Coordinates of N, CA and C in Angstrom, one line a residue:
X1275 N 26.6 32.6 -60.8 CA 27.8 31.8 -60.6 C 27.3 30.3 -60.4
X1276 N 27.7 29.3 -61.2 CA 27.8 27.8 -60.8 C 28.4 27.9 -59.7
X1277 N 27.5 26.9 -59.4 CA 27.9 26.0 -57.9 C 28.9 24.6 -58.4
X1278 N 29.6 24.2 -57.7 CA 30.1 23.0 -57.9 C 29.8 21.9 -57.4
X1279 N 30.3 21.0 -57.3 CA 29.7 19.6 -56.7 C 29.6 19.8 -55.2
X1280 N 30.7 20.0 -55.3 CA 30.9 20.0 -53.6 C 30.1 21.0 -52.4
X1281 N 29.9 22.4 -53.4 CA 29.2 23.1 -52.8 C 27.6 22.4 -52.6
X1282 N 26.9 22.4 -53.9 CA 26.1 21.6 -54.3 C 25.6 20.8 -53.1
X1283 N 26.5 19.7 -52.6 CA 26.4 18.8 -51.7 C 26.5 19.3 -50.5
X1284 N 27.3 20.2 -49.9 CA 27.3 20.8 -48.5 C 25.7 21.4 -48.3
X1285 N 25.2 22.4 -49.5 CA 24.0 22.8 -49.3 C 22.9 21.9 -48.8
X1286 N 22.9 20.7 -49.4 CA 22.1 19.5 -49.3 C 22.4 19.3 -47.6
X1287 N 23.9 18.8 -47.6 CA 23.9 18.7 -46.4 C 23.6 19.5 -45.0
X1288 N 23.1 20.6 -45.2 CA 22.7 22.1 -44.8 C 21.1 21.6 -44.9
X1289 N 20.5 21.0 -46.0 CA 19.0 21.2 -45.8 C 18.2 20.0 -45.2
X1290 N 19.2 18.8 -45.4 CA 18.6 17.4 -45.3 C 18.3 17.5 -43.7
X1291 N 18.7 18.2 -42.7 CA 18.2 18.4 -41.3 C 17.2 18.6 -41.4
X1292 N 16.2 19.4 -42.3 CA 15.0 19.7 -42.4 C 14.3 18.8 -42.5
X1293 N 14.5 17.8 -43.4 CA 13.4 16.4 -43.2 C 14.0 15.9 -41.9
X1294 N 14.0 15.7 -41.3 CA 14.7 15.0 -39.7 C 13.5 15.5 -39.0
X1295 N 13.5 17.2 -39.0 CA 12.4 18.3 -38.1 C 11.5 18.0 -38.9
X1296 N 11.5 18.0 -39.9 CA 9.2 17.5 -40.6 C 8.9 16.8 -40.0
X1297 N 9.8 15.3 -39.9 CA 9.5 14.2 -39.6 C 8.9 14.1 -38.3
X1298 N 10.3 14.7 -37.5 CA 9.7 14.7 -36.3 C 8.5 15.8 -35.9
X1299 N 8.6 16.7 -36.4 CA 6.9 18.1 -35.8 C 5.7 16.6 -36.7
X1300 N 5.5 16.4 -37.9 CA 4.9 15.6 -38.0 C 4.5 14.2 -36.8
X1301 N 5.8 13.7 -36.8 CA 4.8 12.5 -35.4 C 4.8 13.0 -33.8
X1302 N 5.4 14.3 -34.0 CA 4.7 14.8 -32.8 C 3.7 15.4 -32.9
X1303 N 3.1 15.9 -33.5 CA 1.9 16.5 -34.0 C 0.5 15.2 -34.1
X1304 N 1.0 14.4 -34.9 CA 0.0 13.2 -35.7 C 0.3 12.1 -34.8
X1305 N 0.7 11.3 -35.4 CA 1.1 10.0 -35.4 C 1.6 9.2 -33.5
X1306 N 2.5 10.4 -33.5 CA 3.8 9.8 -31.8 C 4.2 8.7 -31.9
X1307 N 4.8 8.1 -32.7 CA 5.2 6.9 -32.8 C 6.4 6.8 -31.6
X1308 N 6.9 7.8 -31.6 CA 8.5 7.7 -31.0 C 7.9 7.7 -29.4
X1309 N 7.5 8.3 -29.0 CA 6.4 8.3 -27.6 C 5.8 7.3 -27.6
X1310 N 5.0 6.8 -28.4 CA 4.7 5.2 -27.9 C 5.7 4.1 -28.0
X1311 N 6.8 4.0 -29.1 CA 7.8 3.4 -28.9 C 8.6 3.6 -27.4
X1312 N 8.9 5.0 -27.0 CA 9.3 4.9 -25.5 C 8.4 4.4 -24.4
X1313 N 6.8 4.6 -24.5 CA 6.3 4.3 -23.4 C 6.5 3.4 -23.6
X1314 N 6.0 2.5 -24.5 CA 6.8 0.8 -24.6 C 7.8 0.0 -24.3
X1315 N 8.5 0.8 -24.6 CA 10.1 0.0 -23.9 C 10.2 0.6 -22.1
X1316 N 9.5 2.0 -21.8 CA 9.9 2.2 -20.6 C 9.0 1.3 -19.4
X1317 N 7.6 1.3 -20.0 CA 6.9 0.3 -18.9 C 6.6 -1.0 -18.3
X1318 N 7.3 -1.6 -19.1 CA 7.6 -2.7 -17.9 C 8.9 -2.7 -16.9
X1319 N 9.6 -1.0 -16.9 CA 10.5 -0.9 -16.0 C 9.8 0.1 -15.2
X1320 N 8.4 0.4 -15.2 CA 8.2 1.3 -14.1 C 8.2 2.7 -14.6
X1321 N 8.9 3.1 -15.5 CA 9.2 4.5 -16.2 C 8.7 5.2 -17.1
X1322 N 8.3 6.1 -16.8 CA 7.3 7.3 -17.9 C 8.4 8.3 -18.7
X1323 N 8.8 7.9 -19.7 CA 9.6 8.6 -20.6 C 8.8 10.1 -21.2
X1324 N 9.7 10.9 -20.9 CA 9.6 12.5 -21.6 C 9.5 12.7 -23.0
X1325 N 8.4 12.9 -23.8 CA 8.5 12.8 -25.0 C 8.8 14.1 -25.5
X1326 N 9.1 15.3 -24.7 CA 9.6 16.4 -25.0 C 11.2 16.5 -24.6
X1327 N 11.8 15.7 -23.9 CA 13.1 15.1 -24.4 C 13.3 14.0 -25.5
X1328 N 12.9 13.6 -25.8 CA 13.0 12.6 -27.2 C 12.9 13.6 -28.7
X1329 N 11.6 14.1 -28.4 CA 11.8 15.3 -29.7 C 13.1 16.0 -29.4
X1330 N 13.1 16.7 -28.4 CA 13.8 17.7 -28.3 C 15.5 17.3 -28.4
X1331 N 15.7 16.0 -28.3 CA 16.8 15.4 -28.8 C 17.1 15.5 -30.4
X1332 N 16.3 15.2 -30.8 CA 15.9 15.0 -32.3 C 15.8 16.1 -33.4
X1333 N 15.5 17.6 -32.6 CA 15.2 19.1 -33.1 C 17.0 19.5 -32.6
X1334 N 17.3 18.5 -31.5 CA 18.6 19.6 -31.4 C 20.1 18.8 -32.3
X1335 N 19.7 17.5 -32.3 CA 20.6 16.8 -33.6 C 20.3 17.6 -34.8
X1336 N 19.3 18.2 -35.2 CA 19.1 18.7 -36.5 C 19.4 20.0 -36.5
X1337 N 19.3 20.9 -35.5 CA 20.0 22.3 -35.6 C 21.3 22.0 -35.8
X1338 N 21.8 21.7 -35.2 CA 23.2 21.1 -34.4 C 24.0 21.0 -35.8
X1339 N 23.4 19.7 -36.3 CA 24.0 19.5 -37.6 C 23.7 20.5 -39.0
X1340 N 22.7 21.5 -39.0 CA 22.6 22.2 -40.1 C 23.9 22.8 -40.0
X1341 N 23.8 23.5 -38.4 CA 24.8 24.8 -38.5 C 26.2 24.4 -38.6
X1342 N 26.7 22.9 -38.1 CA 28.2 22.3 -38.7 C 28.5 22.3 -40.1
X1343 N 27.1 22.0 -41.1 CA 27.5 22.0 -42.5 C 27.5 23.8 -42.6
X1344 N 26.8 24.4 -42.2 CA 27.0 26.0 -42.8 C 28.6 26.6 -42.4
X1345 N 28.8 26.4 -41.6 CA 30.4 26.7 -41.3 C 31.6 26.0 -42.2
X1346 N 31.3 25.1 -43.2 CA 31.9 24.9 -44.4 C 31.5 25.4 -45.4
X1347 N 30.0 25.5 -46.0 CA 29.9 26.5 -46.5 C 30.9 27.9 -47.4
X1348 N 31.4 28.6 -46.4 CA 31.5 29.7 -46.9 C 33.0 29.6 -47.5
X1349 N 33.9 28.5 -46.5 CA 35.4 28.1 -47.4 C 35.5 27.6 -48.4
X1350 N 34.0 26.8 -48.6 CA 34.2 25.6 -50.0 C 34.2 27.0 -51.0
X1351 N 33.1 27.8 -50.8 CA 32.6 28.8 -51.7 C 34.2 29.6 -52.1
X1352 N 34.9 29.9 -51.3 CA 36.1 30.9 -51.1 C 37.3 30.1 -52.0
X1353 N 37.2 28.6 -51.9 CA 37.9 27.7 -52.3 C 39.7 27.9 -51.1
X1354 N 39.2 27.8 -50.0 CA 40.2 27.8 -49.6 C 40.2 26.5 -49.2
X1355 N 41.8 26.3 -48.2 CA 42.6 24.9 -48.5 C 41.6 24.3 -46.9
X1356 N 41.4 24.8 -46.2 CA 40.5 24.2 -45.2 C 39.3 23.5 -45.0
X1357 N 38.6 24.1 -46.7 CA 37.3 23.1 -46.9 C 37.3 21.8 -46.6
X1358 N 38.3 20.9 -47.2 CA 38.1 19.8 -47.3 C 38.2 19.1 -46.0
X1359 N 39.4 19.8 -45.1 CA 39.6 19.1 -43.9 C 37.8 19.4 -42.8
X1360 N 37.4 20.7 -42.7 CA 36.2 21.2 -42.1 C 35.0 20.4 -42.8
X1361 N 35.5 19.9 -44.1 CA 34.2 18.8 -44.2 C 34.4 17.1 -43.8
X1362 N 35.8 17.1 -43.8 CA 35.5 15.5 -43.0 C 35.3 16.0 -41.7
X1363 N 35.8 16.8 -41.0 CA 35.5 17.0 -39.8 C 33.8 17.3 -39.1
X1364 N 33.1 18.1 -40.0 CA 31.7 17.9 -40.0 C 31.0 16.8 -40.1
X1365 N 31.6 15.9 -41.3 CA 31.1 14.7 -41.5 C 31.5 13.4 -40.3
X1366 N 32.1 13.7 -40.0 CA 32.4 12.8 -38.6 C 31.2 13.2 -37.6
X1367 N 31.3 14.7 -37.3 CA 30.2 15.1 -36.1 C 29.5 14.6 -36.3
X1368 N 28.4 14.9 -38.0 CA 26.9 14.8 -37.8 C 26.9 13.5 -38.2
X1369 N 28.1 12.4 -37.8 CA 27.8 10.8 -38.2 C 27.8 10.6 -36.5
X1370 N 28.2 11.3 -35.9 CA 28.6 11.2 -34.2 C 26.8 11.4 -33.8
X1371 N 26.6 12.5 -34.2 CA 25.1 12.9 -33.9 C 24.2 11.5 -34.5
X1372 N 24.5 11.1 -35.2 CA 23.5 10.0 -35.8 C 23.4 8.6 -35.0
X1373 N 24.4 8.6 -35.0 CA 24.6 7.5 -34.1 C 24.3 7.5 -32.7
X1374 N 24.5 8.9 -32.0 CA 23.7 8.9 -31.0 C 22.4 8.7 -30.7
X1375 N 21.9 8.9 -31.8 CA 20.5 8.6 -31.8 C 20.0 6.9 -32.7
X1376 N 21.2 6.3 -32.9 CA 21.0 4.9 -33.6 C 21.1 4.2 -32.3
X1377 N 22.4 4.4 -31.6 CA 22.3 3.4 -30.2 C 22.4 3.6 -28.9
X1378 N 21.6 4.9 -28.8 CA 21.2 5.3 -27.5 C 20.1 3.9 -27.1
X1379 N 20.4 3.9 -25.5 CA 19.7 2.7 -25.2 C 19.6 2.4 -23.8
X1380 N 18.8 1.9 -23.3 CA 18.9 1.5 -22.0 C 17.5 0.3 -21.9
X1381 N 17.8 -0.5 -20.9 CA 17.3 -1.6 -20.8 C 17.7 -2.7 -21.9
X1382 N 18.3 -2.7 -22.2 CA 18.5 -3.2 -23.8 C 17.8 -3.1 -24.6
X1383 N 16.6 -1.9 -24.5 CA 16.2 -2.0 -25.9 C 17.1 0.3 -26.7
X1384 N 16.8 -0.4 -28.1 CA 17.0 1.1 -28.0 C 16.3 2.3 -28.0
X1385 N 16.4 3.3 -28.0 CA 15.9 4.2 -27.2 C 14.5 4.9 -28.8
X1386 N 15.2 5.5 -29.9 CA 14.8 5.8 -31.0 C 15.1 4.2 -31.6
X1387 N 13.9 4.4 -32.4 CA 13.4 3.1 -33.9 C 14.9 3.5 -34.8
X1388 N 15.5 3.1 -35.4 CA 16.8 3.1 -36.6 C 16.1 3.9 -37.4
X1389 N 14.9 4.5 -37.2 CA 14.7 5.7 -39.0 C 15.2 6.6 -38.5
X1390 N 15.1 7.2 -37.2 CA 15.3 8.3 -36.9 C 16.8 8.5 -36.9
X1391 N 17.9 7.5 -37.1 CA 19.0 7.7 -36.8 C 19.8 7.5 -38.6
X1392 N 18.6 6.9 -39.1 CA 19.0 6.7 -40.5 C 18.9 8.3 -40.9
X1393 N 17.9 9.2 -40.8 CA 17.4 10.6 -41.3 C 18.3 11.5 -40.7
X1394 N 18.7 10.8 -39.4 CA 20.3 12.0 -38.9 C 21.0 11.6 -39.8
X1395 N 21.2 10.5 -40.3 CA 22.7 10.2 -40.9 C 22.7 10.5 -42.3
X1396 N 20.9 11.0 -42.9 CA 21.6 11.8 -44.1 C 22.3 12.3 -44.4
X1397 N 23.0 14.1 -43.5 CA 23.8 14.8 -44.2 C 25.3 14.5 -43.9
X1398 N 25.8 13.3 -43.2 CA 26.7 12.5 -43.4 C 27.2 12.3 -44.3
X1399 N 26.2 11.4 -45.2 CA 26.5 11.0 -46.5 C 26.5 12.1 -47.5
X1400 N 25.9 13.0 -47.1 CA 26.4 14.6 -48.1 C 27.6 14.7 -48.2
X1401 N 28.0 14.8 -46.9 CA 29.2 15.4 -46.3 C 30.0 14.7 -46.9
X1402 N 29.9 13.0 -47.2 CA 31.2 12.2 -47.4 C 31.3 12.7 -49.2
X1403 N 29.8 12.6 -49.7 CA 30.7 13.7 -51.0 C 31.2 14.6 -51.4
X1404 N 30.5 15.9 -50.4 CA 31.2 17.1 -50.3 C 32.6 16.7 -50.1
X1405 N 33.0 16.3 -48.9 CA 34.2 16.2 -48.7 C 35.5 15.1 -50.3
X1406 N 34.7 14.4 -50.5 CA 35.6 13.6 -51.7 C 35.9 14.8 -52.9
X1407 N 34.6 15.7 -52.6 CA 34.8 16.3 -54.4 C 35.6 17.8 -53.8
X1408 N 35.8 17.7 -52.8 CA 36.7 19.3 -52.2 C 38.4 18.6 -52.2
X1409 N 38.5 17.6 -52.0 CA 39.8 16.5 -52.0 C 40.2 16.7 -53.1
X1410 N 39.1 15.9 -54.4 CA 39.5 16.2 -55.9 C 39.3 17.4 -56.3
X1411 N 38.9 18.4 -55.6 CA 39.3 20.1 -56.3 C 40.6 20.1 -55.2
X1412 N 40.9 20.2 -54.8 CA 42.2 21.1 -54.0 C 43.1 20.2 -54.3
X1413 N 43.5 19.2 -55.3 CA 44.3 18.7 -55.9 C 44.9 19.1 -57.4
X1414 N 43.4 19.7 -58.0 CA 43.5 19.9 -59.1 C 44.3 21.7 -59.7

């Protein structure tokens, strides 16, 4: 069976979490960029930031948001009349999730670098075509 656009796209938006979790097991593994970015912003206040809450922020935006696109999934596939609404409503979340992690902040600086919030906000933009091309099927 062909997939359609829209399915097509939710799947995407179902996998693109995955590069989010590379990214991050990668610089927590190698690199720690995001741990030195925190110890940096936290030490001239005195504060030793958790870099196992920063990952762990970051692994739970990405589960989080896989399993909001899987729960459309199975209506788009069924073609029922709920897909479309269940995908802007996902796509709102995992833009809520992204953003959490674009302007979390304290001291004024912010907490994650903007990649990490740009790489949540991939399956957003899945989502926003998923959702346009479930609009133009449940019209047609």
């Amino acid at each position: 069976m062909r997939q359609s656009l829209s399915e097509r796209a939710i799947v995407v938006a179902v996998a693109l979490p995955v590069v989010l979790v590379v990214a991050a097991v990668i610089d927590q593994v190698g690199g720690r960029t995001l741990a030195e970015h925190a110890t940096a912003m936290y030490a001239p206040h005195g504060e030793q930031p958790s870099s196992g809450l920063l990952y762990g922020l970051i692994y739970t935006v990405a589960v989080v948001g896989a399993l909001l696109w899987l729960v459309v999934l199975r209506p788009a596939r069924n073609h029922r009349r709920s897909a479309p609404v269940l995908a802007v409503v996902m796509t709102v979340l995992t833009a809520a999730l992204a953003l959490l992690l674009l302007v979390s902040a304290e001291y004024g600086s912010t907490i994650y670098p903007p990649l990490w919030g740009i790489l949540a906000l991939l399956p957003a933009v899945a989502g926003v075509v998923a959702s346009a091309s479930l609009f133009r099927r449940s019209r047609a």
